[in-house]
Coordinates of C-alpha atoms in Angstrom, one line a residue:
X1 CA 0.0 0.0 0.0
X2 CA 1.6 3.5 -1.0
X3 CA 1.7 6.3 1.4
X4 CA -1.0 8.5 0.0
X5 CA -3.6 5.3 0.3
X6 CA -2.4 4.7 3.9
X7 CA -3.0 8.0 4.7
X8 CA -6.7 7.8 2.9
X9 CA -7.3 4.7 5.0
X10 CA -5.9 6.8 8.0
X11 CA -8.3 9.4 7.3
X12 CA -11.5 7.3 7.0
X13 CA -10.5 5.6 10.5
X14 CA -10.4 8.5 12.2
X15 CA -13.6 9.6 10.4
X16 CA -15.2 6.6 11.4
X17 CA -14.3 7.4 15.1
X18 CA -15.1 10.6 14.8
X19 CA -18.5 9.6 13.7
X20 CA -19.0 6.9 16.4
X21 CA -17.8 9.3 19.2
X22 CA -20.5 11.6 17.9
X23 CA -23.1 9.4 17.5
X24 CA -22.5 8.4 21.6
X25 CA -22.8 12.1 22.3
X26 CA -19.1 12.4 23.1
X27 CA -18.5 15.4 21.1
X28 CA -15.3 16.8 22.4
X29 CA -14.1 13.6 21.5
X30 CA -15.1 13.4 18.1
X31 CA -14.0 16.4 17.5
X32 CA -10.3 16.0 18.4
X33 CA -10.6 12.8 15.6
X34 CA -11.5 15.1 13.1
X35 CA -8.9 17.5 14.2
X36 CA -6.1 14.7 13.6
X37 CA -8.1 13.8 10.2
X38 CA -7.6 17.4 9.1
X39 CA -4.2 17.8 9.9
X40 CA -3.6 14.9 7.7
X41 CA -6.3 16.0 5.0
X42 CA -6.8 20.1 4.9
X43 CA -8.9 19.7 1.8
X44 CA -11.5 17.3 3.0
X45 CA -14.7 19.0 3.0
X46 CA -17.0 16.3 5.0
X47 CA -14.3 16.7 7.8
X48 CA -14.4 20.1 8.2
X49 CA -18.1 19.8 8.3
X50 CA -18.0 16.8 10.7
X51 CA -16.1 18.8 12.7
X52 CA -18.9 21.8 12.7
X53 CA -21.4 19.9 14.0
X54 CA -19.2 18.5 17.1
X55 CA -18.7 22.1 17.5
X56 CA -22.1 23.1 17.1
X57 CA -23.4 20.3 19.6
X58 CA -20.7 22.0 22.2
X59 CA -22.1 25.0 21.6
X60 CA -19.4 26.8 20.3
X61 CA -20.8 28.7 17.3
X62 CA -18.0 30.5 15.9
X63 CA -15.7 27.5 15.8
X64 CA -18.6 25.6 13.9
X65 CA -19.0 28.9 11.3
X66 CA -15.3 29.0 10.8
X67 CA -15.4 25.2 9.7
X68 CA -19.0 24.9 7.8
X69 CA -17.6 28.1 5.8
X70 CA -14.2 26.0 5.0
X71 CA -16.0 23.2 4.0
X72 CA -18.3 24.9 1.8
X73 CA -15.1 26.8 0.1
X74 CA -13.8 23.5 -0.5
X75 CA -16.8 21.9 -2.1
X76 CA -19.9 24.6 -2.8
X77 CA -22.3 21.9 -3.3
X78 CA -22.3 20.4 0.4
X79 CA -25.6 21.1 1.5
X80 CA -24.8 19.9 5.2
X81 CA -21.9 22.2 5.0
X82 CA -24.5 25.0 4.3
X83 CA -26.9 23.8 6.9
X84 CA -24.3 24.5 9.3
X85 CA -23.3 27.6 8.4
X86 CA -26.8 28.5 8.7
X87 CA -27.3 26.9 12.0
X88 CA -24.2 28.4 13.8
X89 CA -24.9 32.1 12.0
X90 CA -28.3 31.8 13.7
X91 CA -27.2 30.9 17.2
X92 CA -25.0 33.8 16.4
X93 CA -27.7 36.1 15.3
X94 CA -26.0 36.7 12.4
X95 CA -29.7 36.7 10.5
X96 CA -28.5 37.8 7.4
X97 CA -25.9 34.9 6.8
X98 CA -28.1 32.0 8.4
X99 CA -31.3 33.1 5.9
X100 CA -28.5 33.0 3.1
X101 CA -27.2 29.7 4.0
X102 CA -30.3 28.2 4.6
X103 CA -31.1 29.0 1.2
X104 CA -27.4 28.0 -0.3
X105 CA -28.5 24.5 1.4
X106 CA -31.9 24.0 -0.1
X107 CA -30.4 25.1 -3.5
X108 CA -27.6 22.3 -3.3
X109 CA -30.0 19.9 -2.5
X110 CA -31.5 17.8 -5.8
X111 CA -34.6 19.3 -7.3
X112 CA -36.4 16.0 -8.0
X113 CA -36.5 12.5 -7.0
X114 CA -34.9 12.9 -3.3
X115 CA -34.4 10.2 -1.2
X116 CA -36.2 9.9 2.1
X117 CA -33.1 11.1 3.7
X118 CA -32.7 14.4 0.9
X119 CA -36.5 15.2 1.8
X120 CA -36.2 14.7 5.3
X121 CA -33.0 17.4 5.2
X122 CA -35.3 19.3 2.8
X123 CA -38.1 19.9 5.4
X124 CA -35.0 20.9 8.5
X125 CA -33.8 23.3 5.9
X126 CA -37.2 25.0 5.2
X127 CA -37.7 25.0 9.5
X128 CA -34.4 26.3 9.4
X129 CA -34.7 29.1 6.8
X130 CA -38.1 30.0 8.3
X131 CA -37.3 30.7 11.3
X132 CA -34.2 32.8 10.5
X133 CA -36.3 34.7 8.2
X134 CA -39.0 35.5 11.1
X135 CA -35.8 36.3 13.5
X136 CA -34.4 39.2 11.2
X137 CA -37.5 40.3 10.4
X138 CA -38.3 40.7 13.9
X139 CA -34.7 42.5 13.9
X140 CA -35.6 45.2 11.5
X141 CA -39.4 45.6 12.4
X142 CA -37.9 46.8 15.7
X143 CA -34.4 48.5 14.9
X144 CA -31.4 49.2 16.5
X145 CA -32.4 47.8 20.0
X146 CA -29.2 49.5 21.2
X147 CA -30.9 52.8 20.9
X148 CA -34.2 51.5 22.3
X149 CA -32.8 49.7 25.4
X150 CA -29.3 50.2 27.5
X151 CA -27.1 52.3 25.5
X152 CA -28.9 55.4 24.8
X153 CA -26.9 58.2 23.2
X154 CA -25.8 60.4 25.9
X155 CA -23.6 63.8 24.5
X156 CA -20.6 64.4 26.7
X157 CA -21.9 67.0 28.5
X158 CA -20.4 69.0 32.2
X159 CA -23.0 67.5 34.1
X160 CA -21.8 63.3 33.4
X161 CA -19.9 62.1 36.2
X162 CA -16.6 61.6 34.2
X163 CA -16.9 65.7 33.2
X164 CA -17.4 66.3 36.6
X165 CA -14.6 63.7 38.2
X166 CA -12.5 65.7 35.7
X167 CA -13.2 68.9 36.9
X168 CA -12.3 67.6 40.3
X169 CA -8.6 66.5 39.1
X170 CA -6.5 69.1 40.2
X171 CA -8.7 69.6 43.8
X172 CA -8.3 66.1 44.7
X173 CA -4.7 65.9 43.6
X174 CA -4.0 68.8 45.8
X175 CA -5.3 67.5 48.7
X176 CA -3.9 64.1 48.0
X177 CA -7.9 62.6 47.8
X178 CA -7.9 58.7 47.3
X179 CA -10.8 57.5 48.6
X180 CA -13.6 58.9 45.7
X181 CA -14.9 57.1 42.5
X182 CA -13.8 60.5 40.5
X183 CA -10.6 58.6 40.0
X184 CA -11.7 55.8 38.2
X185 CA -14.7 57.6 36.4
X186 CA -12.3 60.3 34.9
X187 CA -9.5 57.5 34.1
X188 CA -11.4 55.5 32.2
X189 CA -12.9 58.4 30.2
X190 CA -9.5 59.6 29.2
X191 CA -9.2 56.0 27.8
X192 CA -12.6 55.8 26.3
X193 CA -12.6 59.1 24.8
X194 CA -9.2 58.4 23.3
X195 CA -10.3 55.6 21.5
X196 CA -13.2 57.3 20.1
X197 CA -11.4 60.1 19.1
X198 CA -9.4 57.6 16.9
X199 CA -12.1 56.4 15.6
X200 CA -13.7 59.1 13.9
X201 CA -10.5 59.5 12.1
X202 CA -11.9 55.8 10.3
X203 CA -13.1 56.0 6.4
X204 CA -13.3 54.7 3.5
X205 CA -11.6 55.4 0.4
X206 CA -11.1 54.1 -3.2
X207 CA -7.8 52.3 -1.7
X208 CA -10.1 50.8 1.3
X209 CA -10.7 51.4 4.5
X210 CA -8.1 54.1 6.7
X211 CA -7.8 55.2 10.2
X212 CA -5.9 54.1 13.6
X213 CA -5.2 50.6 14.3
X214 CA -4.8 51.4 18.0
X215 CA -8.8 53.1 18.8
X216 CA -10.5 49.4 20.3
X217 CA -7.5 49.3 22.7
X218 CA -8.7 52.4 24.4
X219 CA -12.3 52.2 24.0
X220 CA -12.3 48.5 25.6
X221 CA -9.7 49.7 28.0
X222 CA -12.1 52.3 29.2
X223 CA -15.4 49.8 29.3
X224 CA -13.1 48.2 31.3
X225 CA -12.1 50.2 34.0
X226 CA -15.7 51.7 34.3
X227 CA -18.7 50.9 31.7
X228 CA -20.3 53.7 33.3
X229 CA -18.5 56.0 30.9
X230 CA -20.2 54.4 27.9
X231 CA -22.0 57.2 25.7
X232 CA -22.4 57.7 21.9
X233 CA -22.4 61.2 20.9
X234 CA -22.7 61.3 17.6
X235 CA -25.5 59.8 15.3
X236 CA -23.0 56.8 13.2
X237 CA -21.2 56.0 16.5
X238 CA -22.2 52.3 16.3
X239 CA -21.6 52.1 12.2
X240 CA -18.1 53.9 13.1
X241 CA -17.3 50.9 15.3
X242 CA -18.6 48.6 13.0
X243 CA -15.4 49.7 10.7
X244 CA -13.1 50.3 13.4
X245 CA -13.5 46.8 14.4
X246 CA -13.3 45.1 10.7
X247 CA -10.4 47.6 9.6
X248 CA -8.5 46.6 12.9
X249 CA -8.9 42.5 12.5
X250 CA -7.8 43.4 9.2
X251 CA -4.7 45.3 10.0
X252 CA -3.7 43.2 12.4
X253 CA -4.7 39.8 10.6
X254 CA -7.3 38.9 13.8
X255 CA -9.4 35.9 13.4
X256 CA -12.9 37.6 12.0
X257 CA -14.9 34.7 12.5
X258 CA -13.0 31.7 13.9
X259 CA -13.9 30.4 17.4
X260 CA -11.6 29.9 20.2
X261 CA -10.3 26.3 19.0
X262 CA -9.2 27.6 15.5
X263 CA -7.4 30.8 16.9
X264 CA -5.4 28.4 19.3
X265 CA -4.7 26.6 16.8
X266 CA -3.4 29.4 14.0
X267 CA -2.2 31.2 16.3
X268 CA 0.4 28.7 17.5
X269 CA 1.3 27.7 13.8
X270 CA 1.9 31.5 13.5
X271 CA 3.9 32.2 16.1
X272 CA 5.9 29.8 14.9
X273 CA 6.2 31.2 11.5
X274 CA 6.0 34.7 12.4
X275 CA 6.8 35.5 15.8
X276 CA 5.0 37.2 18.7
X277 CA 4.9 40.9 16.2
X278 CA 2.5 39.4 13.8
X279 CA 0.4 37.3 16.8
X280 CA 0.2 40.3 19.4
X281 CA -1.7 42.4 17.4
X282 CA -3.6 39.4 15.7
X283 CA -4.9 37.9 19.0
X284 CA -5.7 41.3 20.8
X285 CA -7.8 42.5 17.8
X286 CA -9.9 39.6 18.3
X287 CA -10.5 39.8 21.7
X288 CA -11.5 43.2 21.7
X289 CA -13.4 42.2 18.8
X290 CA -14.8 39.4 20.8
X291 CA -15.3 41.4 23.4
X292 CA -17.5 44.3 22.1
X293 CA -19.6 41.4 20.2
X294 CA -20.3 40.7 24.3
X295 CA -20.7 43.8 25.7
X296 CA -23.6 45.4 23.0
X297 CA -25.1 41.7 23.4
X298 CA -25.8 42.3 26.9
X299 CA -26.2 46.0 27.6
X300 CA -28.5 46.2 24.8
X301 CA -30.5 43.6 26.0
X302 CA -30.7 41.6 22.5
X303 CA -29.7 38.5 23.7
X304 CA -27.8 37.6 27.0
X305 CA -27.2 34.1 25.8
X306 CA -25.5 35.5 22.7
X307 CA -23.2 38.1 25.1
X308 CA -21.9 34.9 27.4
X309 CA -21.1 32.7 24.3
X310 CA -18.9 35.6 23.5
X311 CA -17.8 36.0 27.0
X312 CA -17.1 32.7 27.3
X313 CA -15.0 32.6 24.0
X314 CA -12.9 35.4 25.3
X315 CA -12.4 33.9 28.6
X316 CA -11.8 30.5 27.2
X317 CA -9.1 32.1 24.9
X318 CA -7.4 34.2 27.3
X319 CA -6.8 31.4 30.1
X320 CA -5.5 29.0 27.6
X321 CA -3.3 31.8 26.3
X322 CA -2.0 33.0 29.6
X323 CA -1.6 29.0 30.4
X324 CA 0.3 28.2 27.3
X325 CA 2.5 31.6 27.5
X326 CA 3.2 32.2 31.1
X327 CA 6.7 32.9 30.8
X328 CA 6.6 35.0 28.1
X329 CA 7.6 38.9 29.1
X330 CA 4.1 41.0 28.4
X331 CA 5.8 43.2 25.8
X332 CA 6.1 40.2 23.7
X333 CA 2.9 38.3 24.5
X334 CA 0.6 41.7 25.0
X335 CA -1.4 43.3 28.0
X336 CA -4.6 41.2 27.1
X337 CA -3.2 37.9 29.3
X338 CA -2.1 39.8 32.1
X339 CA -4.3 38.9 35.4
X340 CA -5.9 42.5 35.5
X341 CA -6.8 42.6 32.0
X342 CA -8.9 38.8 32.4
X343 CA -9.8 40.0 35.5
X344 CA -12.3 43.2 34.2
X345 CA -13.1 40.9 31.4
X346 CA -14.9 38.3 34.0
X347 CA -15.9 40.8 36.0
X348 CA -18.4 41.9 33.2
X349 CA -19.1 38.2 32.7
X350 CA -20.6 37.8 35.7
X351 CA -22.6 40.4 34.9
X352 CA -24.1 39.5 32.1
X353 CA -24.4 35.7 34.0
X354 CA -26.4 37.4 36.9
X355 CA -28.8 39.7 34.3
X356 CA -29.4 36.1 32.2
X357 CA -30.9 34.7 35.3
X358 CA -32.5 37.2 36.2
X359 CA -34.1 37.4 32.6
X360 CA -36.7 35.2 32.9
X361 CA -37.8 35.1 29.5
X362 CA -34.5 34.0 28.2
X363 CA -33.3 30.1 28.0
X364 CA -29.7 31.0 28.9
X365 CA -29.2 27.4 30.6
X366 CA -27.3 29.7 33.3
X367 CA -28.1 28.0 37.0
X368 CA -27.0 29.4 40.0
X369 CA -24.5 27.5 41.1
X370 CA -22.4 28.4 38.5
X371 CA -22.7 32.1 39.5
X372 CA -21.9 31.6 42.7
X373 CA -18.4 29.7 41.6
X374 CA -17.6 32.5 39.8
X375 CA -18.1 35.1 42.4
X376 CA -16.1 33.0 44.9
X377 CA -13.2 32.6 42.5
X378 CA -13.3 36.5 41.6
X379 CA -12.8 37.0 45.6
X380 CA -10.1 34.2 45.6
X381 CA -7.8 35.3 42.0
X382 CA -7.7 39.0 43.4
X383 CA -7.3 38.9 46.5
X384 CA -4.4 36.4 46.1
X385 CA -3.1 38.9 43.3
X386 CA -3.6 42.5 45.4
X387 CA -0.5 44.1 46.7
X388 CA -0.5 45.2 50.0
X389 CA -0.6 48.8 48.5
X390 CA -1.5 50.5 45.6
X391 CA 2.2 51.8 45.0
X392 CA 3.1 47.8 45.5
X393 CA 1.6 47.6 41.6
X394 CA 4.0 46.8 38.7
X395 CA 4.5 49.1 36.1
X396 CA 2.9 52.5 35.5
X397 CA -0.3 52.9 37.6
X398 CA -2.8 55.4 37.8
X399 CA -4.9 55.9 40.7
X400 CA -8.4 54.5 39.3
X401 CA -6.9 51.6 38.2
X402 CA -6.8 50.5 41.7
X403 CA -10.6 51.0 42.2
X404 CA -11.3 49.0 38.6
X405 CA -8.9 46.3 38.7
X406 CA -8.3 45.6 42.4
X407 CA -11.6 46.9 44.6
X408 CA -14.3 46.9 41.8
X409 CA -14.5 43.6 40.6
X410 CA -14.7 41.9 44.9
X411 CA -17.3 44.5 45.2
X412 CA -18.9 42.9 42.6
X413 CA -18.4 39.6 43.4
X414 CA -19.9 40.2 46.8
X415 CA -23.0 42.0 45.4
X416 CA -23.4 39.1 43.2
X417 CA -23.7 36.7 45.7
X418 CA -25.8 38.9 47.8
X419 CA -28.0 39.1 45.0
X420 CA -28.2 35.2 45.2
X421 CA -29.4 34.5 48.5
X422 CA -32.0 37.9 48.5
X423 CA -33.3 35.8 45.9
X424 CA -33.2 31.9 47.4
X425 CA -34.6 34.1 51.4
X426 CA -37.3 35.6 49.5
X427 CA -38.4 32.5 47.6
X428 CA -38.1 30.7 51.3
X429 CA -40.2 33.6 52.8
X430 CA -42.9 33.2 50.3
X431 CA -43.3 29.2 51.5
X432 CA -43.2 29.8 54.5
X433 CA -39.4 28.4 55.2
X434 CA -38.9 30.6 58.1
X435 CA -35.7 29.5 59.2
X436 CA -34.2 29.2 55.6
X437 CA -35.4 32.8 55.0
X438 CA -33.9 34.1 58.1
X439 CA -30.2 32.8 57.0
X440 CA -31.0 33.4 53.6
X441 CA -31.9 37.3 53.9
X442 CA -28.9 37.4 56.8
X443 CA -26.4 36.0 54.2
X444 CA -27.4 38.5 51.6
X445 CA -27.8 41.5 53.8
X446 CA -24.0 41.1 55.4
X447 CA -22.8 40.5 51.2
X448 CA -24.1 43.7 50.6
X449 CA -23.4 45.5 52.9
X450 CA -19.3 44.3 52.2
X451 CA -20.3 45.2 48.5
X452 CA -21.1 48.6 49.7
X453 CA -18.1 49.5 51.8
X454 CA -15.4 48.6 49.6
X455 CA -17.1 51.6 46.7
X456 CA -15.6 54.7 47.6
X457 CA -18.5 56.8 49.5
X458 CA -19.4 58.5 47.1
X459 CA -19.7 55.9 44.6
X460 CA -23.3 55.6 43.6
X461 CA -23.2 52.1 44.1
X462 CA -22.5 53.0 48.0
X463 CA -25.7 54.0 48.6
X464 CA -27.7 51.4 46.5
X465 CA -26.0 48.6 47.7
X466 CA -27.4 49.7 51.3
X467 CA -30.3 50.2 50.0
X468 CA -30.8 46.2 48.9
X469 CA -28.7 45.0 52.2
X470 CA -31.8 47.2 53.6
X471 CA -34.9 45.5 52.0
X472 CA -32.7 42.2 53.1
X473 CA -33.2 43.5 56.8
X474 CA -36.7 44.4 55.7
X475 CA -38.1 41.3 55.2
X476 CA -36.0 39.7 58.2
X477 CA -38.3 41.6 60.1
X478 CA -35.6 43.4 61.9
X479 CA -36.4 46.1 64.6
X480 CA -37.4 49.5 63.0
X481 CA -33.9 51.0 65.0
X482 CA -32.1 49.1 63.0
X483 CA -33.3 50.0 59.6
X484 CA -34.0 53.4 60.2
X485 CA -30.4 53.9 61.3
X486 CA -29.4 52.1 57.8
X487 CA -31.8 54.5 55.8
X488 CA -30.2 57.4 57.6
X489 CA -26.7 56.0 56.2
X490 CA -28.1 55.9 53.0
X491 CA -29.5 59.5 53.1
X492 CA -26.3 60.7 54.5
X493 CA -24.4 59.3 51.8
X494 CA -26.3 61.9 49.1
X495 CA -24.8 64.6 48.7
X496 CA -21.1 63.6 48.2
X497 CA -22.7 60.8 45.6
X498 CA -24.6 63.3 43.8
X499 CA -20.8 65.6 42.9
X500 CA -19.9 63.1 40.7
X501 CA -23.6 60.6 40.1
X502 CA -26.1 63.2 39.7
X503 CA -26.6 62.9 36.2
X504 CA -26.3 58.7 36.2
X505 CA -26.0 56.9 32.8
X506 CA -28.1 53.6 34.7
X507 CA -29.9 56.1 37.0
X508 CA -31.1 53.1 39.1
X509 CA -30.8 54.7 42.3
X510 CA -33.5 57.2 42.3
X511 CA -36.4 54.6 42.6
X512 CA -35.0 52.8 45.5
X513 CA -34.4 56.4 46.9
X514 CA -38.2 57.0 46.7
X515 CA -38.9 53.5 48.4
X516 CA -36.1 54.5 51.9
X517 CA -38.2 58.6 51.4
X518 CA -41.4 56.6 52.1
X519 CA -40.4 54.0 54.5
X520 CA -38.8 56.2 56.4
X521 CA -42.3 58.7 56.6
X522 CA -44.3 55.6 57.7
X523 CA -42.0 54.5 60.0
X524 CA -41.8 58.1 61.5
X525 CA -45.6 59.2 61.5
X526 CA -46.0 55.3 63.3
X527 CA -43.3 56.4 66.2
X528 CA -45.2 59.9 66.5
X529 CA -48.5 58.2 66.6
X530 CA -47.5 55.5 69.1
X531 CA -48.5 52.7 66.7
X532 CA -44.7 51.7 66.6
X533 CA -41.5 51.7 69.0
X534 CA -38.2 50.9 67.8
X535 CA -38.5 47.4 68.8
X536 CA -41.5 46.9 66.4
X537 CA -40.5 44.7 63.1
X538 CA -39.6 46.7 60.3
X539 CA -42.0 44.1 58.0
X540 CA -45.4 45.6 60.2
X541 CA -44.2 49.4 57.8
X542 CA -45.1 47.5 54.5
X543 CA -43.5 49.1 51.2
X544 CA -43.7 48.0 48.6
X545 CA -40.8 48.5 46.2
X546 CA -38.6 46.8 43.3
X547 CA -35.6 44.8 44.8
X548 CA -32.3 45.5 43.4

């Protein structure tokens, strides 16, 4: 037997396993066979496809896309190949592609006499097609949803608290001020602002598309250190970073649409072709990319499940990377795997994981366990990685970066779990599980109020974090001394919050504001009128109000 037909035979074994593995439901399996197939056999179109739908069954939709677009360049006929496509561009909501594919699939299908097995894919391709249709119909009946939910434009006036952090910089440098949220506010608005300024530079030509290759670097950088700076203030922001983000994967030769596998994978062969110049840029383009895909995802509230498969693949990629190149010096390897840097990047994961459970109309088969793993091991990683002192911090360091990198993200973490066992004491109060209530609402109201105290005072998060380690005391039942005193601390907390929050892109606060205004008159007029005494359970001076 000659060498190329042992290597044929070769192939179609590890086909065959592939298959088998798949067909168990072992699909990380059966995708590594096809892997070593491929390597043997780049040109092998059924692979490549094979591959896509282990992919697809692990749910990761961009390494599936990458491959069913491979195997249809290598044979434009495979209708599975197109199916594919179609089915990972959906779970993508890439409409556009997955109506287009569905259609490329029905075409490459015979037009007469099918098989029971041809008419059978026939019918999944018409399900398929129709339901992608309906979805970016949906899409364009309703518009930009990033205008209509989260991410209002918002022009950079004096009143938003990074104009008015900023107008504070030379007062609190003065006085040596450290403890205020102008510092990371105003810090990541330099970043932000940067980045957008280099963006509007982007534009089209007759030679193709021109600008910096440097603007997602500070615009993530900034989402990063606060989101709270994020405004548009100008009408094409979002079709500006549309561009920014294809011309920068294209100057720097970032994966567009490969998933986390494929960029491993390239980006290894690369490196050791090219060298760490031609990865650096290539693997931090597509994070940001990645990234932003996440970030619009969620705060727009199009789809949450779509932001933590984006999440996920950036996280995924950047622990394997920071694995694989531990000792390589940053300058060589790039900020993105440094433990700050994947750090902000879970922080906003966990996010997005606590807003998908809390999204009830969304199948984001999040559960809560999961949450709370993350929380714990966001505590753990930074405060194993937290110098002793701010001026303990390696390399240049400004002093927000300490709030966002260090402080933020346990705060965070604390509130998250907080946020967990209001929920688990209320559902216990509500059947009547008095003792798993009790420990429940106790757990949540001491995460809280931790969450609370490591914000800066007058960090608007100070006072609403109170506020829900409050309503957790509330529904204890604890003595009306008690939560009057916290209400008081909330109050108190104003004024300083309202120099920098006033004008509040989420502007959450002023609701649960109303509900401590009118517990506190109840609770007052019922002291006055001798219908309560201090001792008397906060739960007899019913409000009702909207828990964090």
């Amino acid at each position: 037997m000659s060498s190329d037909e042992e290597k044929k035979a070769q192939v179609e074994r590890l086909k065959a396993e592939g298959n088998a593995l798949h067909s168990k439901g072992d699909y990380a399996k059966a995708r590594s066979k096809y892997t070593e197939a491929i390597a043997l056999d780049g040109e092998n179109a059924v692979l490549y496809a094979n591959r896509a739908a282990a992919y697809i069954a692990l749910k990761q939709y961009l390494d599936a896309g990458s491959d069913a677009r491979r195997a249809v360049e290598i044979d434009p006929n495979y209708s599975k190949a197109w199916a594919r496509l179609a089915k990972a561009s959906y779970e993508l909501h890439v409409w556009p592609l997955s109506v287009k594919a569905w259609k490329k699939a029905l075409e490459t299908l015979p037009s007469a006499d099918l098989t029971p097995v041809e008419e059978q894919l026939k019918q999944q391709y018409e399900e398929g097609l129709k339901l992608a249709e309906a979805e970016q119909e949906k899409f364009e009946k309703k518009g930009s949803s990033l205008e209509q939910n989260n991410l209002r434009a918002l022009p950079a006036e004096e009143d938003t608290p990074w104009m008015r952090a900023l107008n504070m910089e030379d007062v609190l440098t003065a006085n040596n001020v450290l403890n205020t949220s102008a510092w990371a506010i105003m810090n990541a608005y330099k970043d932000f602002s940067e980045g957008v300024r280099y963006m509007k530079q982007i534009k089209k030509t007759d030679a193709g598309i021109q600008g910096n290759p440097n603007a997602l670097q500070s615009i993530v950088g900034g989402l990063l250190r606060d989101d709270r700076v994020f405004h548009m203030d100008c009408g094409d922001w979002l079709e500006k970073l549309q561009l920014q983000v294809q011309f920068e994967l294209a100057a720097h030769q970032g994966w567009a649409t490969a998933g986390p596998e494929t960029v491993k994978e390239e980006a290894v062969k690369r490196l050791e072709e090219k060298g760490w110049k031609a990865v650096r840029g290539a693997l931090a383009s597509t994070i940001r990319a990645w990234f932003l895909q996440a970030y619009f995802a969620d705060r727009s509230g199009e789809s949450r499940s779509l932001a933590l498969q984006y999440y996920n693949n950036v996280v995924d990629l950047l622990e394997w990377g920071a694995k694989t190149w531990h000792d390589v010096p940053t300058e060589d390897r790039g900020y993105i795997f440094q433990k700050t840097f994947i750090r902000a990047i879970k922080r906003m994961r966990m996010s997005a994981y606590l807003a998908a459970l809390k999204d009830a109309e969304e199948d984001t088969e999040c559960n809560v366990e999961d949450l709370i793993d993350m929380a714990n091991q966001m505590v753990d990683e930074t405060t194993k990685n937290t110098p002793k002192d701010p001026s303990d911090l390696d390399g240049p360091i400004d002093k927000g970066a300490w709030y966002s990198f260090y402080v933020y993200p346990v705060a965070d973490a604390h509130a998250t779990l907080g946020a967990v066992f209001l929920q688990q004491g209320l559902s216990a109060k509500q059947a009547n599980d008095t003792e798993q209530a009790g420990m429940m609402l106790s757990t949540a109201a001491k995460f809280y109020n931790t969450a609370a105290g490591m914000y800066p005072p007058d960090d608007e998060n100070f006072p609403l974090f109170l506020k829900v380690a409050w309503e957790a005391a509330y529904h204890l039942g604890r003595p009306l001394d008690e939560t009057l005193a916290m209400c008081k601390r909330i109050k108190d907390s104003i004024p300083g919050v309202r120099k920098i929050w006033e004008v509040s892109m989420a502007d959450k606060l002023k609701t649960h504001l109303l509900d401590v205004e009118l517990f506190q008159q109840r609770a007052y007029a019922g002291l006055l009128e001798k219908k309560y005494t201090k001792d008397t359970p906060s739960v007899r001076n019913r409000v009702d109000y909207g828990s964090f």
